[in-house]
Amino acid sequence: MAKILLGGMEIEVDEDGFIQEPERWNKEVAEDLAKIEMAYPMSDDHWKVVNYLRNYYLEFEIAPPIRMLTKQTGFDLKYIYQLFPRGPAVGACKVAGLPKPTGCV
Amino acid sequence: MVTEAKVKAVEGYEKTLERWLGNVTKEDVKKVLEMVGKIDKLPYPRLVKLYLDLCSYCGACAEECHIYKTYPKKEFNPAYRTSLLRSVYLRHFTLIGKTFRGLIGAKELDEKMLQEWFIRFYQCTMCRRCGVFCPFGVDNMALVRTGRVFISAALGKTTLDMGRGVDSHLSLGNASFMKEAVFKHTVKFWEEEIKEKKGWEVKVPIDKIGAEMYLIPPNTDFFHSLETMEGITAMFHAAKADWTMSSKIFDVVNYGVFYDDDVWEKIINMHIEEAKRLKCKILVVGECGHALKSLMMLGPSLLGAFPFKVKSVLEVTADYIKQGKIKLNKEANPEPVTYHDPCNAARMCGIIEEPRIILKVVCKDFREMVPNRDRNYCCGGGGGVVLETASHDYRVEVAGKMKVDQIKQTGAKIVATICANCKVELDHLITYHKLDVRWAGVHDLVLNALML
């Protein structure tokens, strides 16, 4: 596991760059992750996706179904790919500070 | 044409695979050789030895491999890939190989060879297309899997996310770290979706002992393709089926199929035990390719007959159509639709006509891609390759390239399929290559077309 500088803090990330210390996630960390994920500067729409993922994760300790994400944000999958070029699982979940989703996603 | 992007994608993933295997010691080599020496303890030793014996390096397989055709380098030739196993077996475990190694291409297993094993066996998508065209019937996929089995059994090594998925499966009963509360919350969500889309009050029966059918989908569908679950649920509702899901075992995937016999057996036993507990007559596999192979083919062959039948949900739906139990309106899917045959469903398990029976009555314009059925090309994500984030560039640039061309030629706007692995790979291909197409499960389209 490597440590990288995110939001002015040294934070441990896994080999695909997902943070391993979810409790240290904040707005600045998200913005630095968004730079890595080609999703910077972050618009209101970026934040809408990230906040939804974050809140779901805090409640269920996992990423939500993509269908829930698209329904609750009102964005379709194509648009989410525009916001996060590496997609909902790798791109958006990483910026939201979630652990990497596993299993065919 | 081998572009710079392709070279970079291949080299990148090769380096990652090398890193995942890690430093190889003489001790590691010894352990793996011991496993090769126990070849007779494999569940299918005669087949493996036959395949090791038969290859004549004629090259017919290379001409049929989607990876080799996209990137014609020696190492991607299926016969070369399996020669790595063959040459070691000859050298260490046959009299002729021990005596005349130079003459028959026998090679020592050393640290470098072990590294090459890991890389070549995990680059293969195990689609088994080459086996269909081999004049001797050599199933290279079985040999690739055997090579992976040797490494896993001796060193406990596999690729990163496959290993994580299995850790989750052995501790929680599913490959995605999903707890029962999340499952139930997700079920409620898709019930509400059906209400919104169709106006139907539908409840998913959970843990119903004695139901005729026990449905286990790949839990990827919960995250990635919930419409498929909605379609299957609505279809059962329309047909007034007696069915259930389980709150404990709701994931049919079994990554052991790809690399490890012990893991495979532990996971399939979860499926078998839960089916027995629920006293179902039929275990219905959702839209998943490798799980069909596990439960329809490997399970009964290696563990003996189950006290229940195993069916694909595609068979169930196709039967309902034949019996006139469900009403479908093809006007609901007016766009041109094509179908991708998942290798494990079509080539391995013969689920070939069922999806076509369904698609022809739920879509207005169904088009075949060519080649198709048991001659289809792999999507590029098979054999567990799609599970790895790090394999993305290799999959979209090389392994899935032929699929992209095939889809384009149909002019279809929707590419339907029945495997969770394929759906993820198709999603990545469509996005990366900017195709004006979307992917769907067959039951996503059934959902649109269903009427009461």
Coordinates of C-alpha atoms in Angstrom, one line a residue:
Chain A
M1 CA 0.0 0.0 0.0
A2 CA 1.3 3.5 -0.9
K3 CA 0.6 6.8 0.7
I4 CA -0.1 9.8 -1.4
L5 CA -0.7 13.5 -0.7
L6 CA -4.5 14.3 -0.8
G7 CA -6.0 17.5 0.6
G8 CA -2.7 18.3 2.3
M9 CA -2.7 15.0 4.1
E10 CA -0.7 11.8 3.6
I11 CA -3.4 9.2 3.0
E12 CA -3.0 5.5 2.3
V13 CA -4.4 4.3 -1.0
D14 CA -4.7 0.8 -2.6
E15 CA -3.0 0.0 -5.9
D16 CA -5.9 1.4 -7.9
G17 CA -5.8 4.7 -5.9
F18 CA -8.8 4.1 -3.7
I19 CA -8.3 5.6 -0.2
Q20 CA -8.0 3.2 2.6
E21 CA -8.9 5.6 5.4
P22 CA -12.5 6.6 4.6
E23 CA -12.8 8.6 7.8
R24 CA -10.2 11.1 6.6
W25 CA -12.2 12.0 3.4
N26 CA -13.2 15.6 3.0
K27 CA -13.9 18.2 0.3
E28 CA -10.2 18.8 -0.4
V29 CA -9.4 15.1 -0.5
A30 CA -12.3 14.7 -3.0
E31 CA -11.0 17.5 -5.2
D32 CA -7.5 16.0 -5.3
L33 CA -8.9 12.6 -6.2
A34 CA -11.0 14.3 -8.9
K35 CA -7.8 15.7 -10.4
I36 CA -6.5 12.1 -10.7
E37 CA -9.8 10.9 -12.2
M38 CA -10.0 13.7 -14.8
A39 CA -13.1 15.1 -13.1
Y40 CA -11.7 18.5 -12.0
P41 CA -12.8 21.2 -11.6
M42 CA -15.8 19.7 -9.8
S43 CA -19.2 21.2 -10.8
D44 CA -22.4 21.0 -8.8
D45 CA -23.3 17.9 -10.8
H46 CA -20.0 16.2 -9.7
W47 CA -20.9 17.0 -6.1
K48 CA -24.4 15.7 -6.5
V49 CA -23.0 12.3 -7.6
V50 CA -20.3 12.3 -4.9
N51 CA -22.6 13.3 -2.1
Y52 CA -25.1 10.7 -3.0
L53 CA -22.5 7.9 -3.1
R54 CA -21.0 9.2 0.2
N55 CA -24.2 9.2 2.0
Y56 CA -25.2 5.8 0.8
Y57 CA -21.8 4.4 1.8
L58 CA -22.1 5.9 5.3
E59 CA -25.4 4.1 5.7
F60 CA -24.7 0.8 4.0
E61 CA -20.9 0.5 3.9
I62 CA -20.9 -0.3 0.2
A63 CA -21.5 1.4 -3.2
P64 CA -25.2 1.7 -4.3
P65 CA -26.7 0.1 -7.5
I66 CA -26.0 2.3 -10.5
R67 CA -29.7 2.4 -11.1
M68 CA -30.2 4.0 -7.7
L69 CA -27.5 6.5 -8.5
T70 CA -29.0 7.5 -11.8
K71 CA -32.5 7.7 -10.4
Q72 CA -31.6 9.7 -7.3
T73 CA -29.3 12.2 -9.2
G74 CA -31.5 12.3 -12.4
F75 CA -28.3 11.7 -14.5
D76 CA -28.1 8.9 -17.0
L77 CA -25.1 6.6 -17.2
K78 CA -23.7 8.4 -20.3
Y79 CA -23.7 11.7 -18.4
I80 CA -22.0 10.1 -15.4
Y81 CA -19.3 8.9 -17.7
Q82 CA -18.9 12.5 -18.9
L83 CA -18.5 13.7 -15.4
F84 CA -16.3 10.8 -14.4
P85 CA -14.5 9.4 -17.5
R86 CA -13.6 6.2 -15.7
G87 CA -17.3 5.6 -14.9
P88 CA -19.4 5.2 -11.7
A89 CA -17.5 2.4 -10.1
V90 CA -13.8 3.4 -10.6
G91 CA -14.2 7.1 -11.2
A92 CA -17.0 8.4 -9.0
C93 CA -16.7 5.9 -6.1
K94 CA -13.0 6.8 -5.8
V95 CA -13.6 10.5 -5.7
A96 CA -16.3 9.9 -3.0
G97 CA -13.8 8.0 -0.9
L98 CA -15.4 4.6 -1.1
P99 CA -13.5 1.4 -1.1
K100 CA -13.2 -0.1 -4.6
P101 CA -16.3 -2.0 -5.6
T102 CA -15.6 -5.7 -6.2
G103 CA -17.0 -8.3 -8.6
C104 CA -17.7 -7.5 -12.2
V105 CA -18.2 -3.8 -11.7
Chain B
M1 CA -2.9 -3.3 -37.0
V2 CA -0.8 -3.3 -33.9
T3 CA -1.0 0.3 -32.8
E4 CA 1.1 2.0 -30.1
A5 CA -1.9 2.0 -27.8
K6 CA -2.2 -1.7 -28.1
V7 CA 1.5 -2.3 -27.4
K8 CA 1.2 0.0 -24.3
A9 CA -2.0 -1.7 -23.1
V10 CA -0.4 -5.2 -23.3
E11 CA 2.9 -4.2 -21.8
G12 CA 1.1 -2.4 -18.9
Y13 CA -1.0 -5.4 -18.0
E14 CA 1.9 -7.8 -18.3
K15 CA 3.9 -5.7 -15.8
T16 CA 0.9 -5.6 -13.4
L17 CA 0.5 -9.4 -13.6
E18 CA 4.2 -9.8 -13.0
R19 CA 3.9 -7.6 -9.9
W20 CA 0.9 -9.5 -8.6
L21 CA 2.8 -12.8 -8.8
G22 CA 5.7 -11.1 -7.0
N23 CA 9.2 -12.3 -6.5
V24 CA 9.5 -16.0 -7.4
T25 CA 11.9 -18.1 -5.5
K26 CA 13.4 -21.6 -6.1
E27 CA 11.1 -22.8 -3.3
D28 CA 8.0 -21.5 -5.2
V29 CA 9.1 -23.3 -8.3
K30 CA 9.5 -26.5 -6.3
K31 CA 6.0 -26.2 -4.8
V32 CA 4.4 -25.6 -8.2
L33 CA 6.3 -28.6 -9.7
E34 CA 5.0 -30.7 -6.9
M35 CA 1.5 -29.8 -7.9
V36 CA 2.2 -30.6 -11.5
G37 CA 3.5 -34.0 -10.3
K38 CA 0.1 -34.6 -8.7
I39 CA -1.7 -34.2 -12.0
D40 CA -3.5 -37.5 -11.4
K41 CA -5.2 -35.9 -8.4
L42 CA -6.9 -33.3 -10.6
P43 CA -10.7 -33.9 -11.0
Y44 CA -10.1 -34.5 -14.7
P45 CA -6.6 -35.9 -15.2
R46 CA -7.2 -38.0 -18.2
L47 CA -8.5 -35.1 -20.2
V48 CA -5.6 -32.8 -19.2
K49 CA -3.1 -35.5 -20.1
L50 CA -4.8 -36.2 -23.4
Y51 CA -4.7 -32.4 -24.3
L52 CA -1.1 -32.2 -23.3
D53 CA -0.3 -35.1 -25.6
L54 CA -2.3 -34.2 -28.7
C55 CA -1.3 -30.7 -29.9
S56 CA 0.6 -30.8 -33.2
Y57 CA 1.2 -27.0 -33.4
C58 CA -0.8 -26.7 -36.6
G59 CA -1.9 -23.2 -35.8
A60 CA -5.6 -23.6 -36.5
C61 CA -6.3 -22.2 -33.0
A62 CA -4.4 -19.0 -33.5
E63 CA -6.5 -18.2 -36.6
E64 CA -9.6 -18.4 -34.4
C65 CA -8.4 -16.5 -31.3
H66 CA -9.8 -13.0 -30.8
I67 CA -6.7 -11.9 -29.0
Y68 CA -4.2 -13.4 -31.5
K69 CA -6.1 -12.0 -34.5
T70 CA -6.1 -8.5 -32.9
Y71 CA -2.5 -8.7 -31.8
P72 CA -0.6 -11.5 -33.7
K73 CA 2.4 -12.1 -31.4
K74 CA 3.7 -15.5 -30.6
E75 CA 2.8 -15.3 -27.0
F76 CA -0.9 -14.9 -27.8
N77 CA -1.1 -18.1 -29.9
P78 CA -3.3 -20.5 -27.9
A79 CA -0.9 -23.4 -28.8
Y80 CA 2.1 -21.4 -27.5
R81 CA 0.2 -20.6 -24.3
T82 CA -0.5 -24.2 -23.6
S83 CA 2.9 -25.4 -24.8
L84 CA 4.3 -23.7 -21.7
L85 CA 2.5 -26.3 -19.6
R86 CA 3.1 -29.1 -22.0
S87 CA 6.9 -28.5 -22.2
V88 CA 7.2 -28.5 -18.4
Y89 CA 5.1 -31.6 -18.0
L90 CA 7.2 -33.4 -20.7
R91 CA 10.5 -32.4 -19.1
H92 CA 9.7 -33.4 -15.5
F93 CA 7.2 -36.1 -15.7
T94 CA 7.8 -38.2 -18.9
L95 CA 10.6 -40.5 -19.6
I96 CA 11.1 -39.2 -23.1
G97 CA 11.2 -35.6 -21.9
K98 CA 13.7 -36.4 -19.2
T99 CA 15.9 -38.2 -21.7
F100 CA 15.7 -36.3 -24.9
R101 CA 14.5 -32.9 -23.8
G102 CA 16.1 -30.9 -26.6
L103 CA 14.3 -33.0 -29.3
I104 CA 10.8 -32.6 -28.1
G105 CA 10.7 -29.1 -26.8
A106 CA 10.8 -30.1 -23.1
K107 CA 11.6 -27.2 -20.8
E108 CA 12.5 -26.9 -17.2
L109 CA 10.2 -25.0 -14.9
D110 CA 12.3 -22.2 -13.4
E111 CA 11.6 -18.8 -11.9
K112 CA 11.3 -17.1 -15.3
M113 CA 9.0 -19.8 -16.7
L114 CA 6.7 -19.6 -13.7
Q115 CA 6.4 -15.9 -14.3
E116 CA 5.5 -16.5 -17.9
W117 CA 2.9 -19.1 -16.8
F118 CA 1.2 -16.5 -14.6
I119 CA 1.2 -13.8 -17.3
R120 CA 0.1 -16.0 -20.2
F121 CA -2.5 -18.0 -18.3
Y122 CA -4.1 -14.8 -16.9
Q123 CA -4.1 -13.0 -20.3
C124 CA -6.3 -15.7 -21.8
T125 CA -10.1 -15.0 -21.5
M126 CA -10.8 -18.7 -21.4
C127 CA -13.5 -18.4 -24.1
R128 CA -12.8 -21.9 -25.6
R129 CA -13.3 -20.7 -29.1
C130 CA -10.0 -22.2 -30.2
G131 CA -11.1 -25.6 -28.8
V132 CA -14.1 -25.6 -31.2
F133 CA -11.7 -25.3 -34.2
C134 CA -8.9 -27.6 -33.1
P135 CA -8.7 -30.6 -35.4
F136 CA -7.7 -32.8 -32.4
G137 CA -10.3 -31.3 -30.1
V138 CA -7.7 -29.9 -27.7
D139 CA -9.5 -27.7 -25.2
N140 CA -6.8 -25.0 -24.5
M141 CA -9.1 -23.4 -22.0
A142 CA -9.0 -26.5 -19.8
L143 CA -5.2 -26.3 -19.9
V144 CA -5.1 -22.6 -19.1
R145 CA -7.3 -23.3 -16.1
T146 CA -5.1 -26.2 -15.1
G147 CA -2.1 -23.9 -15.1
R148 CA -3.9 -21.4 -13.0
V149 CA -5.0 -24.2 -10.6
F150 CA -1.4 -25.4 -10.2
I151 CA -0.2 -21.8 -9.3
S152 CA -3.2 -21.2 -6.9
A153 CA -2.9 -24.5 -5.2
A154 CA 0.9 -24.3 -4.7
L155 CA 1.3 -20.6 -3.9
G156 CA -2.2 -19.2 -3.2
K157 CA -1.7 -16.6 -5.9
T158 CA -4.3 -15.2 -8.4
T159 CA -5.1 -11.8 -9.7
L160 CA -6.0 -9.0 -7.3
D161 CA -9.7 -8.4 -7.6
M162 CA -10.5 -12.0 -8.2
G163 CA -8.8 -12.8 -4.9
R164 CA -10.7 -10.1 -3.1
G165 CA -14.0 -11.3 -4.5
V166 CA -13.2 -14.8 -3.3
D167 CA -12.3 -13.5 0.2
S168 CA -15.6 -11.8 0.3
H169 CA -17.4 -14.8 -0.9
L170 CA -15.9 -17.2 1.6
S171 CA -16.7 -14.8 4.5
L172 CA -20.1 -13.3 3.5
G173 CA -21.5 -15.7 0.9
N174 CA -21.2 -13.2 -2.0
A175 CA -18.4 -11.7 -4.0
S176 CA -19.1 -8.0 -3.4
F177 CA -19.0 -7.5 0.4
M178 CA -22.8 -7.2 0.4
K179 CA -24.7 -7.7 3.7
E180 CA -28.3 -8.9 4.1
A181 CA -29.6 -5.5 4.9
V182 CA -28.3 -4.1 1.7
F183 CA -29.8 -7.0 -0.2
K184 CA -33.2 -6.3 1.3
H185 CA -33.0 -2.6 0.7
T186 CA -32.1 -3.3 -2.9
V187 CA -35.0 -5.7 -3.4
K188 CA -37.4 -3.0 -2.1
F189 CA -35.9 -0.5 -4.5
W190 CA -36.5 -2.7 -7.5
E191 CA -40.0 -3.6 -6.4
E192 CA -40.7 0.2 -6.3
E193 CA -39.2 0.5 -9.8
I194 CA -41.6 -2.1 -11.2
K195 CA -44.5 -0.3 -9.6
E196 CA -43.4 3.0 -11.3
K197 CA -42.6 1.4 -14.6
K198 CA -45.5 -1.1 -14.9
G199 CA -48.0 -0.1 -12.2
W200 CA -47.8 -3.6 -10.7
E201 CA -47.6 -4.4 -7.0
V202 CA -44.9 -7.0 -6.9
K203 CA -43.2 -8.6 -3.9
V204 CA -40.0 -10.7 -4.3
P205 CA -40.5 -13.8 -2.2
I206 CA -37.6 -14.3 0.2
D207 CA -36.6 -17.5 2.0
K208 CA -39.9 -19.3 0.9
I209 CA -39.3 -22.9 1.8
G210 CA -40.7 -25.3 -0.7
A211 CA -41.0 -22.8 -3.6
E212 CA -40.7 -24.5 -7.0
M213 CA -37.8 -22.3 -8.1
Y214 CA -34.9 -20.7 -6.2
L215 CA -33.5 -17.9 -8.2
I216 CA -29.8 -16.9 -7.7
P217 CA -28.6 -14.0 -9.9
P218 CA -25.0 -12.8 -10.1
N219 CA -25.0 -10.1 -7.5
T220 CA -23.3 -7.9 -10.1
D221 CA -26.8 -7.4 -11.4
F222 CA -27.8 -5.6 -8.1
F223 CA -25.1 -3.0 -8.7
H224 CA -24.6 -2.9 -12.4
S225 CA -27.8 -4.1 -14.1
L226 CA -30.7 -3.8 -11.7
E227 CA -33.1 -3.7 -14.7
T228 CA -32.3 -7.3 -15.3
M229 CA -33.6 -8.2 -11.8
E230 CA -36.7 -6.0 -12.4
G231 CA -37.3 -7.9 -15.6
I232 CA -37.0 -11.4 -14.1
T233 CA -39.2 -10.4 -11.1
A234 CA -41.9 -8.9 -13.4
M235 CA -41.7 -11.9 -15.7
F236 CA -42.2 -14.3 -12.7
H237 CA -45.1 -12.1 -11.5
A238 CA -46.8 -12.2 -15.0
A239 CA -46.4 -15.9 -15.2
K240 CA -47.7 -16.4 -11.6
A241 CA -44.6 -18.5 -10.9
D242 CA -43.9 -20.1 -7.5
W243 CA -40.4 -18.8 -6.8
T244 CA -38.1 -17.5 -4.1
M245 CA -34.8 -15.8 -3.5
S246 CA -32.6 -16.3 -0.4
S247 CA -31.6 -13.6 2.1
K248 CA -28.3 -15.5 2.7
I249 CA -27.1 -16.9 -0.6
F250 CA -28.1 -14.4 -3.3
D251 CA -25.0 -14.4 -5.4
V252 CA -24.4 -17.2 -8.0
V253 CA -20.9 -16.2 -9.1
N254 CA -18.2 -18.6 -8.4
Y255 CA -14.7 -17.4 -9.3
G256 CA -13.3 -20.8 -8.4
V257 CA -14.4 -21.7 -11.9
F258 CA -11.6 -19.6 -13.2
Y259 CA -8.7 -20.7 -11.1
D260 CA -9.1 -23.0 -8.1
D261 CA -10.8 -26.3 -7.5
D262 CA -11.1 -25.9 -3.7
V263 CA -12.5 -22.4 -3.9
W264 CA -14.9 -23.6 -6.5
E265 CA -16.1 -26.5 -4.4
K266 CA -16.6 -24.4 -1.3
I267 CA -18.7 -21.8 -3.2
I268 CA -20.8 -24.3 -5.1
N269 CA -21.5 -26.1 -1.8
M270 CA -23.1 -22.8 -0.6
H271 CA -25.4 -22.9 -3.6
I272 CA -26.2 -26.5 -3.2
E273 CA -26.8 -26.4 0.6
E274 CA -29.1 -23.4 0.3
A275 CA -31.1 -25.0 -2.5
K276 CA -31.6 -28.0 -0.3
R277 CA -32.6 -25.9 2.7
L278 CA -35.2 -24.1 0.6
K279 CA -36.3 -27.5 -0.8
C280 CA -36.7 -26.1 -4.3
K281 CA -37.3 -28.2 -7.3
I282 CA -35.3 -26.1 -9.7
L283 CA -32.3 -23.8 -9.0
V284 CA -32.6 -21.0 -11.5
V285 CA -29.4 -19.3 -12.5
G286 CA -29.9 -15.6 -13.3
E287 CA -28.2 -13.9 -16.3
C288 CA -24.7 -15.2 -15.6
G289 CA -22.3 -17.2 -17.8
H290 CA -19.7 -18.9 -15.6
A291 CA -22.2 -19.8 -12.9
L292 CA -24.1 -21.9 -15.5
K293 CA -20.8 -23.7 -16.2
S294 CA -20.4 -24.3 -12.5
L295 CA -23.9 -25.5 -11.7
M296 CA -24.9 -27.2 -15.0
M297 CA -21.6 -28.7 -16.1
L298 CA -18.9 -28.9 -13.5
G299 CA -21.1 -29.6 -10.5
P300 CA -23.0 -32.6 -11.7
S301 CA -19.9 -34.1 -13.4
L302 CA -17.6 -33.7 -10.4
L303 CA -19.8 -33.9 -7.4
G304 CA -22.6 -36.2 -8.6
A305 CA -26.3 -35.4 -9.3
F306 CA -28.1 -32.8 -7.3
P307 CA -31.5 -33.4 -5.7
F308 CA -32.9 -30.5 -7.8
K309 CA -32.7 -29.4 -11.4
V310 CA -30.6 -26.5 -12.6
K311 CA -31.9 -24.2 -15.3
S312 CA -31.0 -20.9 -16.8
V313 CA -33.6 -18.2 -16.3
L314 CA -33.5 -17.9 -20.1
E315 CA -34.9 -21.5 -20.4
V316 CA -37.7 -20.6 -17.9
T317 CA -38.7 -17.5 -19.8
A318 CA -38.5 -19.2 -23.2
D319 CA -40.7 -22.0 -21.9
Y320 CA -43.3 -19.5 -20.7
I321 CA -43.3 -17.9 -24.1
K322 CA -43.8 -21.3 -25.8
Q323 CA -46.6 -22.2 -23.3
G324 CA -48.2 -18.8 -23.8
K325 CA -47.9 -18.0 -20.1
I326 CA -46.7 -14.4 -20.6
K327 CA -47.9 -11.7 -23.0
L328 CA -45.3 -9.5 -24.7
N329 CA -45.5 -6.5 -26.9
K330 CA -42.6 -6.1 -29.2
E331 CA -43.5 -2.5 -30.0
A332 CA -42.1 -1.6 -26.6
N333 CA -38.6 -2.2 -28.0
P334 CA -38.6 -0.5 -31.4
E335 CA -34.8 0.0 -31.7
P336 CA -32.6 -2.5 -33.6
V337 CA -31.2 -5.1 -31.1
T338 CA -28.4 -7.5 -31.5
Y339 CA -27.3 -10.3 -29.2
H340 CA -23.9 -11.2 -27.8
D341 CA -23.5 -14.9 -27.0
P342 CA -21.6 -15.3 -23.7
C343 CA -19.0 -18.0 -24.2
N344 CA -19.9 -19.9 -21.1
A345 CA -23.6 -19.8 -21.8
A346 CA -23.4 -20.6 -25.5
R347 CA -20.3 -22.7 -26.1
M348 CA -20.2 -24.3 -22.7
C349 CA -23.8 -24.8 -21.8
G350 CA -25.8 -24.7 -25.0
I351 CA -28.0 -21.8 -23.9
I352 CA -28.2 -20.6 -27.5
E353 CA -31.7 -20.6 -28.9
E354 CA -33.5 -19.5 -25.7
P355 CA -32.3 -15.9 -25.8
R356 CA -33.2 -15.7 -29.5
I357 CA -36.7 -17.1 -28.9
I358 CA -37.2 -14.4 -26.3
L359 CA -35.6 -11.5 -28.3
K360 CA -37.6 -12.3 -31.4
V361 CA -40.8 -11.7 -29.5
V362 CA -39.8 -8.7 -27.4
C363 CA -38.0 -6.7 -30.0
K364 CA -39.2 -5.3 -33.3
D365 CA -35.9 -5.5 -35.1
F366 CA -33.6 -8.3 -34.0
R367 CA -30.3 -8.7 -35.9
E368 CA -27.7 -11.4 -35.5
M369 CA -24.0 -10.5 -35.3
V370 CA -21.6 -12.6 -37.2
P371 CA -20.2 -15.1 -36.2
N372 CA -22.6 -16.1 -33.5
R373 CA -23.9 -19.0 -31.4
D374 CA -21.1 -21.4 -30.5
R375 CA -18.8 -19.7 -32.9
N376 CA -19.1 -16.3 -31.3
Y377 CA -16.2 -14.1 -30.3
C378 CA -15.5 -13.4 -26.6
C379 CA -16.4 -9.9 -25.4
G380 CA -12.8 -9.6 -24.1
G381 CA -13.5 -9.9 -20.4
G382 CA -13.9 -13.6 -19.9
G383 CA -12.0 -15.9 -17.6
G384 CA -12.1 -13.3 -14.8
V385 CA -10.1 -10.8 -16.8
V386 CA -12.9 -8.2 -16.5
L387 CA -12.8 -8.3 -12.7
E388 CA -9.5 -6.4 -12.7
T389 CA -9.5 -2.7 -12.9
A390 CA -5.9 -2.9 -14.1
S391 CA -6.9 -5.0 -17.2
H392 CA -9.1 -2.2 -18.6
D393 CA -6.7 -1.0 -21.4
Y394 CA -5.8 -4.5 -22.4
R395 CA -9.5 -5.4 -22.6
V396 CA -10.7 -2.4 -24.6
E397 CA -7.7 -2.2 -26.9
V398 CA -6.9 -5.8 -27.6
A399 CA -9.2 -8.5 -26.1
G400 CA -12.5 -6.8 -26.9
K401 CA -11.6 -5.2 -30.2
M402 CA -13.2 -7.9 -32.4
K403 CA -16.4 -7.6 -30.5
V404 CA -16.5 -3.8 -31.1
D405 CA -16.2 -4.4 -34.9
Q406 CA -18.8 -7.1 -34.8
I407 CA -21.3 -4.8 -32.9
K408 CA -20.6 -1.9 -35.3
Q409 CA -21.4 -4.1 -38.3
T410 CA -24.9 -4.9 -37.1
G411 CA -26.0 -1.3 -37.0
A412 CA -27.9 -2.2 -33.8
K413 CA -28.6 0.4 -31.1
I414 CA -28.8 -2.1 -28.3
V415 CA -26.5 -5.1 -27.6
A416 CA -28.3 -7.6 -25.4
T417 CA -26.5 -10.4 -23.5
I418 CA -27.0 -12.7 -20.5
C419 CA -23.8 -12.6 -18.6
A420 CA -22.8 -10.1 -15.9
N421 CA -19.1 -10.2 -16.9
C422 CA -20.0 -9.5 -20.6
K423 CA -22.3 -6.6 -19.6
V424 CA -19.5 -4.9 -17.7
E425 CA -17.0 -5.5 -20.6
L426 CA -19.6 -4.2 -23.1
D427 CA -20.1 -1.1 -21.0
H428 CA -16.4 -0.4 -21.1
L429 CA -16.1 -1.2 -24.8
I430 CA -19.0 1.1 -25.7
T431 CA -17.7 3.9 -23.6
Y432 CA -14.1 3.7 -24.7
H433 CA -14.8 3.3 -28.4
K434 CA -17.7 5.9 -28.3
L435 CA -20.2 3.5 -29.9
D436 CA -23.7 4.9 -30.4
V437 CA -25.1 1.7 -28.7
R438 CA -26.2 0.7 -25.3
W439 CA -26.0 -2.6 -23.6
A440 CA -28.8 -4.5 -21.9
G441 CA -29.7 -7.7 -20.3
V442 CA -32.2 -9.8 -22.2
H443 CA -34.7 -9.4 -19.3
D444 CA -34.3 -5.6 -19.3
L445 CA -36.0 -5.8 -22.7
V446 CA -38.5 -8.4 -21.4
L447 CA -39.5 -5.9 -18.7
N448 CA -40.3 -3.2 -21.4
A449 CA -42.4 -5.7 -23.4
L450 CA -44.3 -7.5 -20.6
M451 CA -48.1 -7.1 -20.4
L452 CA -50.6 -8.6 -17.9

